[in-house]
Amino acid sequence: MFKSLFESAQNSTFRSPFTSVNCQAASPASSSDLALANVATPAVTSLDDVSPRKHSPNHNFAAAAAAPLGDSCEFGSNKYFLLCGLGGIISCGSTHTMVVPLDLVKCRLQVDPAKYKSVFNGFRVSLAEEGVRGLGKGWAPTFIGYSMQGLCKFGLYEVFKVIYGDAIGEENAFLYRTGLYLASSASAEFFADIALAPMEAAKVKIQTTPGFAKTLREALPKMTAQEGIGAFYKGLVPLWMRQIPYTMMKFACFERTLELLYKYVVPKPRADCTKGEQLIVTFAAGYIAGVFCAIVSHPADTVVSKLNQAKGASALDVAKQLGWAGLWGGLVPRIVMIGTLTAAQWFIYDAVKVTLRMPRPPPPEMPESLKKKLGVTGEQ
């Protein structure tokens, strides 16, 4: 399935959206066109800080038919999509593993608020009962699960953005780019959660069920013996309810916040910023997006945590049991965790793109055809 998506994006009849340069044009290119095509793409902050291709709002001037000099791959090639997935593995796997202690306390606050009364109390109780090593419980399923999720999330987001952008055309892709970001990220996360669900279930079981298991190797056979394969996917629907809104917010809010920061806050054009300065802007936009991500996805996150602890319960049963107030337990630590996590993910992801010399096109720009229709002059 993933291979067909990659091939569809790469071999689309609208492949020119990756560039405003038509390498098969019947007439010779003008000297100005050739100069534009050979200009090195300015460094940008992320695969999502991109400008429209001919039919997509995210790839304007992104690349000519062949990869520009200095780039390791062609923008929109299978290699490009796979490298995006690799960046997702590194950024998601490392950051989620980094915050395992906070995630452990957050989960325990959600499932047993009577025992773990606050973040600090949760750390104190956990340390007293299990020591420092206990704060790392669940690190293995976290690393494996979120690495797999990152591969699908970032790689497929770019694929779907190409496919959907081609389908609606250049002008609509620019005008409705927020909708394009939302649809692409939702589609990518649908598959990413299928990859994540088994490890997420094991992680929560290890962290919230006292005495159940200390390691992933111990937890997997126990879960299979008790509930069968269904134990690993019973939380998939609430996981979709948590992760799809989260990811939609993560990508759309990040993309638009980045645009606004460069337009209104950063005191010089993005092309004049160093790569280090661009990464700082990326981190700031990522943290802002992360705060909103945490808020919109928190009730479902609470249900997931409680569901994987309560044997035989449904998501609706858990939600009714918790009540409205209970659904928001642990929100503050999750805002801190998700804000930091999201910002770090974008920062690491961009650093990977710089290291691998991947194409990094500029922010969205109104197509010339739309400017003419609207009578727009100057930069928009």
Short mmCIF file of C-alpha atoms in Angstrom, two decimals, residues 171-367:
data_model
loop_
_atom_site.label_atom_id
_atom_site.label_comp_id
_atom_site.label_asym_id
_atom_site.label_seq_id
_atom_site.Cartn_x
_atom_site.Cartn_y
_atom_site.Cartn_z
CA GLU A 171 -4.58 27.79 -7.10
CA ASN A 172 -6.92 25.89 -4.79
CA ALA A 173 -3.95 24.26 -3.09
CA PHE A 174 -2.68 27.72 -2.16
CA LEU A 175 -6.05 29.20 -1.20
CA TYR A 176 -7.04 26.19 0.89
CA ARG A 177 -3.59 25.14 2.06
CA THR A 178 -4.68 24.85 5.69
CA GLY A 179 -7.28 22.30 4.63
CA LEU A 180 -4.62 20.52 2.59
CA TYR A 181 -2.35 20.33 5.65
CA LEU A 182 -5.22 19.00 7.77
CA ALA A 183 -6.30 16.34 5.26
CA SER A 184 -2.75 15.18 4.55
CA SER A 185 -1.79 14.89 8.21
CA ALA A 186 -5.03 13.10 9.14
CA SER A 187 -4.50 10.55 6.37
CA ALA A 188 -0.90 9.94 7.40
CA GLU A 189 -1.77 9.56 11.08
CA PHE A 190 -4.47 6.99 10.31
CA PHE A 191 -1.76 4.58 9.14
CA ALA A 192 0.78 5.75 11.72
CA ASP A 193 -1.52 4.77 14.59
CA ILE A 194 -1.95 1.24 13.24
CA ALA A 195 1.84 0.94 13.51
CA LEU A 196 1.90 2.53 16.98
CA ALA A 197 -1.05 0.77 18.69
CA PRO A 198 0.62 -2.51 19.83
CA MET A 199 3.60 -0.78 21.45
CA GLU A 200 1.40 1.93 23.00
CA ALA A 201 -0.77 -0.74 24.62
CA ALA A 202 2.29 -2.51 26.02
CA LYS A 203 3.81 0.74 27.27
CA VAL A 204 0.70 1.80 29.19
CA LYS A 205 0.27 -1.70 30.65
CA ILE A 206 3.86 -1.71 31.93
CA GLN A 207 3.62 1.81 33.36
CA THR A 208 0.19 1.70 35.02
CA THR A 209 -0.41 -1.90 36.15
CA PRO A 210 1.67 -2.61 39.27
CA GLY A 211 3.55 -5.90 39.14
CA PHE A 212 2.36 -6.76 35.61
CA ALA A 213 5.73 -6.58 33.84
CA LYS A 214 9.01 -4.69 34.00
CA THR A 215 10.12 -5.13 30.40
CA LEU A 216 8.59 -5.36 26.94
CA ARG A 217 9.75 -8.97 26.56
CA GLU A 218 7.87 -9.86 29.70
CA ALA A 219 4.73 -7.85 28.82
CA LEU A 220 4.09 -9.12 25.27
CA PRO A 221 3.51 -12.82 26.07
CA LYS A 222 1.44 -11.95 29.16
CA MET A 223 -0.85 -9.65 27.18
CA THR A 224 -1.24 -12.24 24.43
CA ALA A 225 -2.05 -14.98 26.94
CA GLN A 226 -4.62 -12.90 28.81
CA GLU A 227 -6.48 -11.18 25.96
CA GLY A 228 -5.06 -12.45 22.68
CA ILE A 229 -3.96 -10.24 19.79
CA GLY A 230 -6.92 -7.96 20.48
CA ALA A 231 -5.07 -6.65 23.55
CA PHE A 232 -2.74 -4.74 21.26
CA TYR A 233 -5.47 -3.08 19.19
CA LYS A 234 -8.32 -2.51 21.63
CA GLY A 235 -7.03 1.02 22.10
CA LEU A 236 -6.75 1.77 18.36
CA VAL A 237 -9.99 3.73 18.03
CA PRO A 238 -9.32 6.00 21.02
CA LEU A 239 -5.74 6.25 19.75
CA TRP A 240 -7.11 7.57 16.45
CA MET A 241 -9.31 9.93 18.47
CA ARG A 242 -6.23 11.21 20.29
CA GLN A 243 -3.58 11.17 17.61
CA ILE A 244 -5.45 12.30 14.49
CA PRO A 245 -6.62 15.64 15.99
CA TYR A 246 -3.18 16.00 17.57
CA THR A 247 -1.36 15.46 14.29
CA MET A 248 -3.75 17.68 12.32
CA MET A 249 -3.03 20.46 14.78
CA LYS A 250 0.66 19.64 14.86
CA PHE A 251 1.19 20.04 11.13
CA ALA A 252 -1.38 22.70 10.23
CA CYS A 253 -0.64 24.92 13.21
CA PHE A 254 3.10 24.54 12.70
CA GLU A 255 2.93 25.37 8.99
CA ARG A 256 0.79 28.48 9.47
CA THR A 257 2.64 29.65 12.60
CA LEU A 258 5.91 29.38 10.72
CA GLU A 259 4.50 31.52 7.91
CA LEU A 260 3.35 34.16 10.40
CA LEU A 261 6.62 34.21 12.32
CA TYR A 262 8.63 34.85 9.17
CA LYS A 263 6.13 37.41 7.95
CA TYR A 264 5.59 39.44 11.13
CA VAL A 265 8.17 38.51 13.79
CA VAL A 266 11.51 37.62 12.23
CA PRO A 267 13.23 40.94 11.43
CA LYS A 268 14.77 39.81 8.14
CA PRO A 269 13.79 37.61 5.18
CA ARG A 270 14.03 33.92 5.80
CA ALA A 271 16.54 33.53 2.99
CA ASP A 272 18.88 35.85 4.90
CA CYS A 273 18.63 33.83 8.13
CA THR A 274 21.34 31.34 8.97
CA LYS A 275 20.37 27.71 9.34
CA GLY A 276 20.78 28.05 13.09
CA GLU A 277 18.39 31.02 13.18
CA GLN A 278 15.90 29.12 11.07
CA LEU A 279 16.01 26.18 13.45
CA ILE A 280 15.28 28.52 16.36
CA VAL A 281 12.18 29.77 14.52
CA THR A 282 11.23 26.16 13.86
CA PHE A 283 11.53 25.33 17.56
CA ALA A 284 9.34 28.31 18.51
CA ALA A 285 6.65 27.42 15.96
CA GLY A 286 6.80 23.79 17.09
CA TYR A 287 6.28 24.69 20.74
CA ILE A 288 3.27 26.89 19.94
CA ALA A 289 1.79 24.07 17.87
CA GLY A 290 2.54 21.59 20.64
CA VAL A 291 0.51 23.49 23.24
CA PHE A 292 -2.57 23.39 21.02
CA CYS A 293 -1.89 19.73 20.18
CA ALA A 294 -1.87 18.78 23.86
CA ILE A 295 -5.17 20.53 24.58
CA VAL A 296 -7.20 19.12 21.66
CA SER A 297 -6.00 15.55 22.13
CA HIS A 298 -5.88 15.27 25.92
CA PRO A 299 -9.33 13.76 26.70
CA ALA A 300 -8.70 10.90 24.26
CA ASP A 301 -5.20 10.44 25.71
CA THR A 302 -6.72 9.98 29.17
CA VAL A 303 -9.14 7.38 27.81
CA VAL A 304 -6.26 5.48 26.12
CA SER A 305 -4.29 5.41 29.37
CA LYS A 306 -7.24 4.17 31.44
CA LEU A 307 -8.44 1.75 28.76
CA ASN A 308 -5.18 -0.15 28.57
CA GLN A 309 -5.23 -0.53 32.34
CA ALA A 310 -8.89 -1.62 32.64
CA LYS A 311 -9.39 -5.15 31.31
CA GLY A 312 -12.57 -5.65 29.27
CA ALA A 313 -13.72 -2.01 29.36
CA SER A 314 -14.70 -0.03 26.27
CA ALA A 315 -13.66 3.53 25.47
CA LEU A 316 -17.20 4.75 26.16
CA ASP A 317 -17.27 2.95 29.53
CA VAL A 318 -13.99 4.58 30.52
CA ALA A 319 -15.15 8.05 29.44
CA LYS A 320 -18.37 7.71 31.46
CA GLN A 321 -16.46 6.49 34.49
CA LEU A 322 -13.99 9.37 34.39
CA GLY A 323 -16.54 12.12 33.79
CA TRP A 324 -15.78 15.49 32.19
CA ALA A 325 -13.36 16.63 34.89
CA GLY A 326 -11.55 13.29 34.95
CA LEU A 327 -10.87 13.48 31.21
CA TRP A 328 -8.62 16.49 31.83
CA GLY A 329 -6.47 14.91 34.52
CA GLY A 330 -2.75 15.36 33.91
CA LEU A 331 -3.24 18.19 31.37
CA VAL A 332 -0.47 20.45 32.72
CA PRO A 333 2.32 17.85 32.54
CA ARG A 334 1.06 16.83 29.11
CA ILE A 335 1.22 20.42 27.84
CA VAL A 336 4.82 20.63 29.06
CA MET A 337 5.62 17.22 27.61
CA ILE A 338 3.88 17.68 24.24
CA GLY A 339 5.04 21.26 23.78
CA THR A 340 8.65 20.29 24.37
CA LEU A 341 8.25 17.12 22.35
CA THR A 342 6.69 18.80 19.32
CA ALA A 343 9.26 21.60 19.28
CA ALA A 344 12.12 19.12 19.63
CA GLN A 345 10.71 16.92 16.88
CA TRP A 346 10.60 19.75 14.34
CA PHE A 347 14.08 20.88 15.40
CA ILE A 348 15.57 17.40 15.05
CA TYR A 349 13.67 16.73 11.84
CA ASP A 350 15.08 19.86 10.22
CA ALA A 351 18.57 19.05 11.45
CA VAL A 352 18.24 15.65 9.77
CA LYS A 353 17.16 17.31 6.53
CA VAL A 354 20.15 19.65 6.64
CA THR A 355 22.54 16.79 7.41
CA LEU A 356 21.17 14.64 4.58
CA ARG A 357 21.19 17.62 2.17
CA MET A 358 17.51 17.21 1.31
CA PRO A 359 15.63 19.83 -0.76
CA ARG A 360 14.06 22.47 1.50
CA PRO A 361 11.84 24.83 -0.50
CA PRO A 362 10.55 28.26 0.59
CA PRO A 363 7.20 29.11 2.27
CA PRO A 364 3.90 29.22 0.36
CA GLU A 365 3.50 31.96 -2.21
CA MET A 366 0.47 32.98 -4.25
CA PRO A 367 0.70 31.57 -7.79
#
